[in-house]
Coordinates of C-alpha atoms in Angstrom, one line a residue:
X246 CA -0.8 61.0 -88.8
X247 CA -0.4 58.4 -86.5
X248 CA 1.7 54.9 -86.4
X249 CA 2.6 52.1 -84.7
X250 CA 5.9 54.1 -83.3
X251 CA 3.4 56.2 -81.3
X252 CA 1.2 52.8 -80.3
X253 CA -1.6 53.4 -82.4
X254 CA -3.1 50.2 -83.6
X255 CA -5.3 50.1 -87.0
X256 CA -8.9 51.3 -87.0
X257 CA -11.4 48.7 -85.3
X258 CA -13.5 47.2 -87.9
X259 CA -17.1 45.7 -86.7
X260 CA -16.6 42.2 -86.4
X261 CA -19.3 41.2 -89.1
X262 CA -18.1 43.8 -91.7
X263 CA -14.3 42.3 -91.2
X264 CA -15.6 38.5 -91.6
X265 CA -17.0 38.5 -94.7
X266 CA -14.3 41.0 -95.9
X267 CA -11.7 38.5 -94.8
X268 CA -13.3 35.4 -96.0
X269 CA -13.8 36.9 -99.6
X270 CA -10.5 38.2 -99.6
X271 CA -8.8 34.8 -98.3
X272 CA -11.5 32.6 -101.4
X273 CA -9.7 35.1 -104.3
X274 CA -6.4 35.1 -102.6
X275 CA -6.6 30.7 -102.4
X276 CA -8.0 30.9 -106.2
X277 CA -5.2 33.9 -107.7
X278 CA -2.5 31.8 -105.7
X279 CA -3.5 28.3 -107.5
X280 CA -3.7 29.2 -110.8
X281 CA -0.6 31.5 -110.7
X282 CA 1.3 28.2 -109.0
X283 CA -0.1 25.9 -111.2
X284 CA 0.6 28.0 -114.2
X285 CA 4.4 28.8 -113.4
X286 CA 4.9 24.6 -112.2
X287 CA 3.8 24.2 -115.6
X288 CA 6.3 26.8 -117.2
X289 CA 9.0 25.0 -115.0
X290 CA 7.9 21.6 -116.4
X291 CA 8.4 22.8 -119.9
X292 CA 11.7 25.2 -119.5
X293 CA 13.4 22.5 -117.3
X294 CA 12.5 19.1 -119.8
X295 CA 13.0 20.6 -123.1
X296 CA 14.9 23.9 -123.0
X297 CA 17.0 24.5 -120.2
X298 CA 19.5 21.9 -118.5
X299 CA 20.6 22.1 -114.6
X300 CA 23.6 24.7 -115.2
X301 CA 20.7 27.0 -116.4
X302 CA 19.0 26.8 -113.3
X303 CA 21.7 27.3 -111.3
X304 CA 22.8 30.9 -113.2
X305 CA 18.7 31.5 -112.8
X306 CA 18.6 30.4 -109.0
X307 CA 21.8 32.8 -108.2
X308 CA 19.9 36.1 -109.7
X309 CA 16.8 35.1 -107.7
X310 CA 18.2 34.4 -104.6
X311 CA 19.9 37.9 -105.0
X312 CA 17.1 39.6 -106.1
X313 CA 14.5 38.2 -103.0
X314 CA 16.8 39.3 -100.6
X315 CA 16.9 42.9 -102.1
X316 CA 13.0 42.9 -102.4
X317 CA 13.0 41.9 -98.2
X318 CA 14.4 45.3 -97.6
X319 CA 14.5 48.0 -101.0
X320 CA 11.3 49.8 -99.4
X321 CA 12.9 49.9 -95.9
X322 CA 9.9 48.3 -94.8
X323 CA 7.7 51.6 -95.1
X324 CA 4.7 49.7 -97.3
X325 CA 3.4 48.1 -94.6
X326 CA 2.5 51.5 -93.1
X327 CA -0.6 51.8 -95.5
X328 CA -1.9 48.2 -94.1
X329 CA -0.9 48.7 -90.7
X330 CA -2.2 52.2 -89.9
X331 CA -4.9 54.0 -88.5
X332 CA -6.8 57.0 -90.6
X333 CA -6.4 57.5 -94.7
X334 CA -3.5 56.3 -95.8
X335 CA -3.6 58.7 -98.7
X336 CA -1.9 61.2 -96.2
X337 CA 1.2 59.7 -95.8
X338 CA 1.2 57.6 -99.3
X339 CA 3.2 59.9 -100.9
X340 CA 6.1 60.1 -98.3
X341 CA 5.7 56.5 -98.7
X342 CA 6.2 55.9 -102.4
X343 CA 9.3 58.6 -102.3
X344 CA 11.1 56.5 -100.0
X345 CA 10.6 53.1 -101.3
X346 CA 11.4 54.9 -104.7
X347 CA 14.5 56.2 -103.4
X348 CA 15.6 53.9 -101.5
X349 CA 14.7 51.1 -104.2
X350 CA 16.5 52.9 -107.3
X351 CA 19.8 53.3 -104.7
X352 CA 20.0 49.8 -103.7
X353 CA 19.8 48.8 -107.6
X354 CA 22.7 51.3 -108.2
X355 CA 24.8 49.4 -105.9
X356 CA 23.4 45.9 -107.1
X357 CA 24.6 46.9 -110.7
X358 CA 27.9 48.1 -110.0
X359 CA 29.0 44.9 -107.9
X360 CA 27.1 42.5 -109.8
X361 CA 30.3 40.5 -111.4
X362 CA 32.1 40.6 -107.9
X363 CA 28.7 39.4 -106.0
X364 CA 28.4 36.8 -109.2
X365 CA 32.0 35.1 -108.6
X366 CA 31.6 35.1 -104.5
X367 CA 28.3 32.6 -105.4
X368 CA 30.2 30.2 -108.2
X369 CA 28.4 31.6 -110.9
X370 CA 30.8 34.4 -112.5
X371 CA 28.2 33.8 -115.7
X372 CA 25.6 35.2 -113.4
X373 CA 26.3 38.9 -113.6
X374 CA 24.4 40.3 -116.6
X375 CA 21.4 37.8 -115.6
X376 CA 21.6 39.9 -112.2
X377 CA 21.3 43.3 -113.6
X378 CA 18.7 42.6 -115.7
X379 CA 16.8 40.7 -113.0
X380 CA 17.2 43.1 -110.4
X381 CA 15.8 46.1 -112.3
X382 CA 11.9 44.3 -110.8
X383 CA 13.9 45.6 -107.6
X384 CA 12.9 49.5 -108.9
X385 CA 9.7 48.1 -110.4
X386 CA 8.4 46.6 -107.0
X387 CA 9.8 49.8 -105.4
X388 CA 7.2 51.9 -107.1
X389 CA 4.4 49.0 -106.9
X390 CA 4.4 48.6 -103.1
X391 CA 1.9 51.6 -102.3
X392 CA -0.8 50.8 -104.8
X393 CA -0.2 46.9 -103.9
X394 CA -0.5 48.1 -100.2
X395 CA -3.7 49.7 -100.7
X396 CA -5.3 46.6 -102.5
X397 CA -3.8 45.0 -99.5
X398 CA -5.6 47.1 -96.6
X399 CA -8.9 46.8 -98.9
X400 CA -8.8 43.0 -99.0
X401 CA -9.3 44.1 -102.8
X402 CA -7.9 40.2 -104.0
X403 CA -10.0 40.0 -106.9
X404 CA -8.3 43.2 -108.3
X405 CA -4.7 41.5 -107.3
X406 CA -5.8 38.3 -109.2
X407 CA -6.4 40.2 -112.3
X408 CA -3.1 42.3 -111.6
X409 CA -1.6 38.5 -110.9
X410 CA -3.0 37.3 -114.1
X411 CA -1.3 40.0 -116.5
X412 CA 1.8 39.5 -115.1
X413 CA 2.1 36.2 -115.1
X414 CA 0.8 36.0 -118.9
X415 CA 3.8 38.5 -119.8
X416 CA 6.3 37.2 -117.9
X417 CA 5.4 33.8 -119.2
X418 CA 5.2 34.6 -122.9
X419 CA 8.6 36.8 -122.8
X420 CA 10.4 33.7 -120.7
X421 CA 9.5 31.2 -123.3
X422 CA 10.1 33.1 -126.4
X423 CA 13.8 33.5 -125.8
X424 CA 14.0 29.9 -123.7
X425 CA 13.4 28.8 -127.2
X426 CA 15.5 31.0 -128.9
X427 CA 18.2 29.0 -126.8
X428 CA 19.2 32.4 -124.4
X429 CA 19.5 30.6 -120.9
X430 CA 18.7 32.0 -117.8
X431 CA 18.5 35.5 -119.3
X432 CA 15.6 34.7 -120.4
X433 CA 14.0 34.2 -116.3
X434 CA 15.2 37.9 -116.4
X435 CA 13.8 39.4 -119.0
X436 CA 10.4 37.6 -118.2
X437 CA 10.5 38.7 -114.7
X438 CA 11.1 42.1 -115.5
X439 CA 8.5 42.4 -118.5
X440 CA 5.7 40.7 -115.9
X441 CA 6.9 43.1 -113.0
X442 CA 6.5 46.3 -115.5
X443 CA 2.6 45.0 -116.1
X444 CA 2.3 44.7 -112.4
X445 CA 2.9 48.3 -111.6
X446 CA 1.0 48.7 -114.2
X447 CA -1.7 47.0 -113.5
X448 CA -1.7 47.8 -109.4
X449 CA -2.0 51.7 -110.4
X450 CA -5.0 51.1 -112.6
X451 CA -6.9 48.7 -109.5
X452 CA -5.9 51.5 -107.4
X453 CA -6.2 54.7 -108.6
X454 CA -4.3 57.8 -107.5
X455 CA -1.6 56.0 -105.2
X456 CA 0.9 56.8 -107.4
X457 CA 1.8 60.2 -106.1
X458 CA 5.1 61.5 -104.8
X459 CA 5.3 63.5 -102.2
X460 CA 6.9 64.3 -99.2
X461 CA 6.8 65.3 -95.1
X462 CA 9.5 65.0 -92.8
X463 CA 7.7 64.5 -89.5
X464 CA 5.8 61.7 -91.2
X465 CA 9.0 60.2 -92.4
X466 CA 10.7 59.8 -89.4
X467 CA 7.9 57.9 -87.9
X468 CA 7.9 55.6 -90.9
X469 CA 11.4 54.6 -90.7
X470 CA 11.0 54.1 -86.6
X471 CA 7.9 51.9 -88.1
X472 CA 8.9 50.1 -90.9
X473 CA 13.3 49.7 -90.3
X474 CA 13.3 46.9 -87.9
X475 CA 10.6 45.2 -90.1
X476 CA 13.0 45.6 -93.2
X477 CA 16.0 44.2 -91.1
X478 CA 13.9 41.5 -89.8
X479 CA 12.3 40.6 -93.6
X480 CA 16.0 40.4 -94.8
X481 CA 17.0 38.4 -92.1
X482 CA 14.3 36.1 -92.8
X483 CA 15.1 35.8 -97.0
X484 CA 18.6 35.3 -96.3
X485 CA 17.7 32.4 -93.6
X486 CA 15.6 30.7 -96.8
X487 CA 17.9 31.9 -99.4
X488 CA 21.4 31.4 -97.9
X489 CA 21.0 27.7 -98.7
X490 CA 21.5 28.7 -102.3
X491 CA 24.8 31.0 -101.8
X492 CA 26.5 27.9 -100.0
X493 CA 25.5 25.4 -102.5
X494 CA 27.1 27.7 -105.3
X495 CA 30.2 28.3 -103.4
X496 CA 30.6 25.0 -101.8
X497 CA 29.8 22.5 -104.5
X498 CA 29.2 23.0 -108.1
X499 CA 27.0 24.7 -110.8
X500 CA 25.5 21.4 -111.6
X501 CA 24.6 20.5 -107.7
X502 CA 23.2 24.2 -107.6
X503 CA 20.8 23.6 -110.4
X504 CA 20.0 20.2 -108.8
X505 CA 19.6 22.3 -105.9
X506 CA 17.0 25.0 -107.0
X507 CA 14.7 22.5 -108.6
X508 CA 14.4 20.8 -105.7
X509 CA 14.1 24.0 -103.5
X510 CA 11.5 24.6 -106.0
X511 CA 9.5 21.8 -105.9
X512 CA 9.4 22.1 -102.0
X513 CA 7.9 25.8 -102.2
X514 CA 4.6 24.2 -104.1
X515 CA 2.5 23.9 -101.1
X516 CA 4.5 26.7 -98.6
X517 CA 3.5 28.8 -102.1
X518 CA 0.1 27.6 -102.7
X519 CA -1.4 27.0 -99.3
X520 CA 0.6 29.7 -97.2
X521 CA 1.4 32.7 -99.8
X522 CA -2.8 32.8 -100.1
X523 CA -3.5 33.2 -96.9
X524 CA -0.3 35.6 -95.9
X525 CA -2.2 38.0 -98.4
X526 CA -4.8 38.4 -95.8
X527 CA -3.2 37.4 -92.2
X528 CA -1.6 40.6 -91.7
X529 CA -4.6 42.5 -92.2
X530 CA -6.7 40.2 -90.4
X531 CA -4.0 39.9 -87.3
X532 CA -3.8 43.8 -87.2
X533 CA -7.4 44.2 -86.7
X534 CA -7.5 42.0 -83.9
X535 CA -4.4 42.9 -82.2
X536 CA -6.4 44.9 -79.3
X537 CA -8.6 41.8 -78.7
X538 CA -6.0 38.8 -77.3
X539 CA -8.8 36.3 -77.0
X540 CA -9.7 37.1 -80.3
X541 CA -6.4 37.4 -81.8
X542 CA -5.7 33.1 -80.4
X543 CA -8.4 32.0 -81.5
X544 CA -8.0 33.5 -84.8
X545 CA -4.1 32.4 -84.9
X546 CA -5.0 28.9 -83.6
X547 CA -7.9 28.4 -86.6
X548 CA -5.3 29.8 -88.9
X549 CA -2.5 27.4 -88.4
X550 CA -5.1 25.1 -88.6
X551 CA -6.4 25.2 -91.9
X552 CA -2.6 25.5 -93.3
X553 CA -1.6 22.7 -92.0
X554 CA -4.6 21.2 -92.4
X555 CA -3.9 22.3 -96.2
X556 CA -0.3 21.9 -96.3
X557 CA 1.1 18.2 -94.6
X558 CA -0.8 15.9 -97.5
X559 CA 1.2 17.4 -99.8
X560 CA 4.6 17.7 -98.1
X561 CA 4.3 13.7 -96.9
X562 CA 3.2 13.3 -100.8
X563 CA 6.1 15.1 -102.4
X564 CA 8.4 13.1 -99.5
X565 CA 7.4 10.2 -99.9
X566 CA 7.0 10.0 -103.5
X567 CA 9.9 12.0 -104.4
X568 CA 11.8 10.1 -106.8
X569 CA 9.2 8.9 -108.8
X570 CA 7.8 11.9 -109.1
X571 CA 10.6 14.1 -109.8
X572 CA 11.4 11.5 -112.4
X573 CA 7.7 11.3 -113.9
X574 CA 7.7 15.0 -114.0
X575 CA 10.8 16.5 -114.7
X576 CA 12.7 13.5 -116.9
X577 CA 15.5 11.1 -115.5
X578 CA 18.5 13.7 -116.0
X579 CA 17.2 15.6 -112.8
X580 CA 16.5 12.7 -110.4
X581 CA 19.7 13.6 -108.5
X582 CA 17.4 16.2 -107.1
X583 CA 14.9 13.8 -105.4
X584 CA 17.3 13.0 -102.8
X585 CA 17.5 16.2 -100.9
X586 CA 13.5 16.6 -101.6
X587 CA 12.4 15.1 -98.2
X588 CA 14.1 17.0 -96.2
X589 CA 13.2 19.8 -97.7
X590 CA 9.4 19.2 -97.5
X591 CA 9.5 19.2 -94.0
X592 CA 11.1 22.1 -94.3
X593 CA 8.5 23.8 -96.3
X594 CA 6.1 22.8 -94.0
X595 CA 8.3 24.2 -90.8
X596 CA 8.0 27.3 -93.1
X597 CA 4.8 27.8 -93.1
X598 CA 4.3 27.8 -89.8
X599 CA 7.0 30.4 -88.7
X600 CA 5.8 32.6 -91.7
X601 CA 2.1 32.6 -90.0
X602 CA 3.5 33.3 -86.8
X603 CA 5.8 36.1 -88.4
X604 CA 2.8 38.2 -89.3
X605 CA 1.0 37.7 -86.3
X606 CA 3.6 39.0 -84.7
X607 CA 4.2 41.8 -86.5
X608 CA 0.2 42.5 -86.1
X609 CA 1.3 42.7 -82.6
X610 CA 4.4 44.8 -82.7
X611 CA 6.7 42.6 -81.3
X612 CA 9.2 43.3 -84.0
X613 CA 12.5 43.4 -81.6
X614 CA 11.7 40.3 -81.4
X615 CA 11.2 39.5 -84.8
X616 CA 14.6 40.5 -85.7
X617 CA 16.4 38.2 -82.6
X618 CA 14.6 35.4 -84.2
X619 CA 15.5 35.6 -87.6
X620 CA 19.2 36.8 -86.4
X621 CA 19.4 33.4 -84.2
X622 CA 18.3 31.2 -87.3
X623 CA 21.0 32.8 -89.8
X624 CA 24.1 32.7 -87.5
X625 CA 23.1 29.1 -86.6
X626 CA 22.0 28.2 -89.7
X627 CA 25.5 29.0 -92.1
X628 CA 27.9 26.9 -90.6
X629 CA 25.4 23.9 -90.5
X630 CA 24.9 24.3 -94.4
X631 CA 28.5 24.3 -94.5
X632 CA 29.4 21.2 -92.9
X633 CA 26.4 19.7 -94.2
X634 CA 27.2 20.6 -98.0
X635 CA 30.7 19.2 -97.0
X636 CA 29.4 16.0 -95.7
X637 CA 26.7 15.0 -97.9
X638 CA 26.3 17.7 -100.9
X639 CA 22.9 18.6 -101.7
X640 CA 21.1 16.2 -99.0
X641 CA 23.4 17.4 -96.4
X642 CA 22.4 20.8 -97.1
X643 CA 18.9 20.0 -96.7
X644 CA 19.4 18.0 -93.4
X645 CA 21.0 21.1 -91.7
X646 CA 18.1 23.5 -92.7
X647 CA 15.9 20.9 -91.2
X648 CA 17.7 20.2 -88.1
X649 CA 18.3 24.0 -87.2
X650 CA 14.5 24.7 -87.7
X651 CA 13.0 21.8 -85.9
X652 CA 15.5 22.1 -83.3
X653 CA 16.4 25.8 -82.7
X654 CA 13.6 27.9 -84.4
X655 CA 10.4 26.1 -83.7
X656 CA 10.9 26.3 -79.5
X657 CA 12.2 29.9 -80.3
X658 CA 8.9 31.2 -82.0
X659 CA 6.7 29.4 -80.1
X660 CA 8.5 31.4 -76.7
X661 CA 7.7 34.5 -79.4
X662 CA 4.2 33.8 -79.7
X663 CA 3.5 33.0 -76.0
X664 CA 4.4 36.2 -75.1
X665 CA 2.4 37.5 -77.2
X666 CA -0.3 35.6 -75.7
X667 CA -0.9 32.3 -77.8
X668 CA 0.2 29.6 -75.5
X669 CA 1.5 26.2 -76.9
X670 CA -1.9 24.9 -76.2
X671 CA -3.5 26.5 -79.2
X672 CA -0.6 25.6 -81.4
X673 CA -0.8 21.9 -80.5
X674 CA -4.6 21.4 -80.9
X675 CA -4.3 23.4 -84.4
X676 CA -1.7 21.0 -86.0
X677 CA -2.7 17.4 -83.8
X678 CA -4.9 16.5 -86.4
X679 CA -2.8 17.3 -89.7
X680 CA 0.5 15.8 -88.1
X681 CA -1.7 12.5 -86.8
X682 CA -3.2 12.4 -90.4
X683 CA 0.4 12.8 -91.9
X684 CA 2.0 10.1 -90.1
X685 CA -0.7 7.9 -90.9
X686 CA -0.9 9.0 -95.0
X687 CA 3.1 8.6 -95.0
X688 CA 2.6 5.0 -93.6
X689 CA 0.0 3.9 -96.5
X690 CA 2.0 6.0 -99.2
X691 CA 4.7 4.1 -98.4
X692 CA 3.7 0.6 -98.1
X693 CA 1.5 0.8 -101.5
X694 CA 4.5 1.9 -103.1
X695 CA 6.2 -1.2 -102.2
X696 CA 3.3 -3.0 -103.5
X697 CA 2.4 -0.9 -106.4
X698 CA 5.6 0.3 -107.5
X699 CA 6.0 3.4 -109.5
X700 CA 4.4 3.7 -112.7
X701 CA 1.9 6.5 -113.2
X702 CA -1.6 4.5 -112.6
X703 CA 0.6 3.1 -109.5
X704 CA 1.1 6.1 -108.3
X705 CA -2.6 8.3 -108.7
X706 CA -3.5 5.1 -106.6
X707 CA -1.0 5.2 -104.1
X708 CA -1.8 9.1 -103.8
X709 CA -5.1 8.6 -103.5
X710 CA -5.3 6.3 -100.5
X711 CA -3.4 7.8 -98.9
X712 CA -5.4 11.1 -99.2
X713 CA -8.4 9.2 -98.0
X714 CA -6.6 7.8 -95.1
X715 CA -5.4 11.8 -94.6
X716 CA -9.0 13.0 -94.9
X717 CA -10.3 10.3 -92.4
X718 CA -8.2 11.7 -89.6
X719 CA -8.4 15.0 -90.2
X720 CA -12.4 15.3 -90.5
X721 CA -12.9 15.2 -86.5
X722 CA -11.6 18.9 -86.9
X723 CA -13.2 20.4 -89.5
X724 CA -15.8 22.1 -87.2
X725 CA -13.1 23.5 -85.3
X726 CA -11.6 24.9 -88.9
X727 CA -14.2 26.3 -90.5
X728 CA -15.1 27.7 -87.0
X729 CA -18.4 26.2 -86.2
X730 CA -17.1 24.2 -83.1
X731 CA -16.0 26.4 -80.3
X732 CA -12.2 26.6 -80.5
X733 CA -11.8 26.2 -76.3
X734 CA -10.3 28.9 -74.1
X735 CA -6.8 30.2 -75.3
X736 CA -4.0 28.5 -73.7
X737 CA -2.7 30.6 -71.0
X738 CA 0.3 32.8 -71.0
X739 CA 2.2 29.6 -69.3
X740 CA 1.4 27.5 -72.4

């Protein structure tokens, strides 16, 4: 067996073959990653105007801000292992699967048994019992990550879209059924657990005979050199996008929380849509070409590309239009959660790209480093949130995430990933276009809005120019994102 703690990198895969693998993969990720987005926004619309008000949503945010930062690390960061390396990964699966197991089942122990005292340190004491029923898809995911992993390594996304597909239908169907038996946020719990069950499910039937246990201790110390300082730095990086949450509820009040989370919410659409599909495939695709720097810039460079290229219209449309469309959406009772929406779109979008550098990085084995990034952001990040939540509630909250990324993470990464060897040069030509094109769509969203006003035909109108006026801008590049144009030399290690 051999890993990345020994410096093997994964199989070479002829350049052809791994193109049209990748592109299929990246069309059924992009489709499975719509439908399930659209089809949850629409679940959100429906729970959130007619069945449950903003103290729900706060209890509901506090068990899934808990329960993503457990998922970052239950599985010690040991799945990756049948992505990332070399040879069948059916000879090392089963060491796999016992220690995510394990190590899953242990960390839900804990969870259960200081789930009131974990409750009452985030303001919602109410929160416990949603916790402990939310946090048993901590198990569920435990056992899922090896058959996931192998779909993963396959680029088998049409089999994950069907997995998708089932779990979303259960969870869906189990959420509303007791949202309209008036249970609150248990029922987010219950549905998530019921969808996470037809998951593992699912994932063992797309991938047969993963599901083994087993176990060798030579091949288990070299997963834990390998996959450790990937779970400290995933954890590190949920608790940098979910510590947000555990100031709000401690700071202000359940009602600001829920105010909060819808807003966080809303803000994750495109960082959900646009990056979640292509992060299904990045790693892979980054792993492959880790041997080949040339290669591995251009490929990063036309992949930043086409998410922003995907991604700003519809942060500068969810900015600038917040109010309205929070309002048109979601009803008047949860407008106080337009105000904080802005600057959390440019957060989403500041997301994105440090997610895309994440994996490439990762691809690389520049994990140390990976870890003193995400280290940096948390410590800097908390006591903004606080004084910011102090100072302007919600909005202030969002202003601090925003200022610590633009200002602290961004030139950190970007050192990261010139290291690595992807100079500033290729990051600047891949988002000119998409910024130039957002300033100038924010510009005419804006100014027909003054004109226009609000109402709903107002507003497809105002959307729509300014998407043309997006489009225009951005079509000079298109040959240099679908990768017909040649995408220049990389930038040098300088920058």
């Amino acid at each position: 067996m051999t890993g990345p703690a020994t410096g093997a990198r994964a199989a070479p895969v002829p350049a052809p073959s791994l193109g049209r693998k990748v592109g299929s993969a990246a069309r059924w990720s992009l489709v499975n990653t719509v439908v399930m987005r659209l089809g949850n926004f629409a679940t959100g619309i429906v729970l959130a105007r007619f069945f449950l008000g903003p103290e729900a949503w706060g209890v509901y945010g506090v068990a899934q801000t808990v329960l993503l930062v457990l998922l970052s690390a239950n599985e010690l960061g040991v799945s990756l292992a049948i992505v990332r390396w070399e040879g069948d990964p059916r000879r090392f699966a089963p060491t796999v699967l016992t220690l995510s197991a394990a190590s899953s089942c242990l960390l839900y122990a804990v969870l259960f048994a200081a789930a009131p005292a974990v409750a009452r340190v985030l303001g919602s004491p109410e929160a416990s019992g949603v916790l402990r029923v939310m946090c048993v898809c901590v198990v569920l995911d435990g056992l899922s990550q090896v058959p996931a992993g192998f779909l993963t390594r396959e680029f088998a996304q049409g089999r994950r879209m069907a997995v998708d597909a089932v779990n979303f239908l259960l969870s869906t169907a189990v959420t509303l059924l007791l949202a309209v038996q008036g249970q609150g946020a248990i029922s987010f719990a219950w549905g998530s657990v019921a969808g996470n069950a037809a998951a593992l499910l699912g994932c063992c039937l797309a991938a047969p005979g993963t599901l083994r246990f087993g176990w060798d201790r030579a091949q288990a110390r070299a997963l834990l050199r390998f996959g450790l300082p990937l779970a400290g730095a995933s954890m590190l990086a949920l608790g940098v996008v979910n510590v947000d949450t555990m100031v709000v509820g401690s700071a202000l009040d359940q009602l600001a929380l829920g105010f909060y989370v819808l807003a966080f919410n809303i803000s994750g659409w495109p960082v959900r849509v646009v990056s979640e599909a292509a992060r299904r495939v990045s790693f892979a695709g980054f792993s492959r070409l880790a041997d080949a720097p040339q290669a591995l810039a251009t490929g990063f460079g036309r992949a930043l590309g086409v998410l922003m290229a995907g991604t700003v219209p519809l942060c500068v449309l969810l900015a600038a239009l917040s109010a309205p469309v929070v309002e048109l959406v979601y009803g008047e009772r949860w407008l106080p959660a337009a105000a904080a929406l802005p600057w959390l779109m440019a957060l989403g979008l500041v997301r994105i790209g440090c997610e895309l550098a994440y994996d490439c990085l990762v691809a690389i084995g520049r994990r140390r480093s990976l870890i003193g990034v995400q280290a940096l952001w948390l410590v800097v990040l908390v006591p903004a949130l606080v004084v910011g939540a102090r100072a302007d509630g919600i909005v202030g909250v969002a202003q601090g995430h925003v200022l610590v990324a633009g200002a602290v993470v961004v030139p950190v990464f970007l050192t990261a990933l010139h290291r690595g060897g992807i100079g500033l040069g290729t990051v600047a030509r891949a988002c000119a276009r998409p910024f130039l094109g957002g300033a100038v769509m924010a510009a005419v969203v804006l100014g027909l809005e003054r004109l226009l006003g609000d109402g709903l035909l107002a507003l497809l109108a105002t959307g729509a120019a300014g998407t043309v006026a997006y489009v225009l801008c951005v079509l000079p590049a298109v040959g240099f994102l679908r990768g017909s144009a040649p995408a220049g030399p990389a930038a040098p290690a300088g920058g």
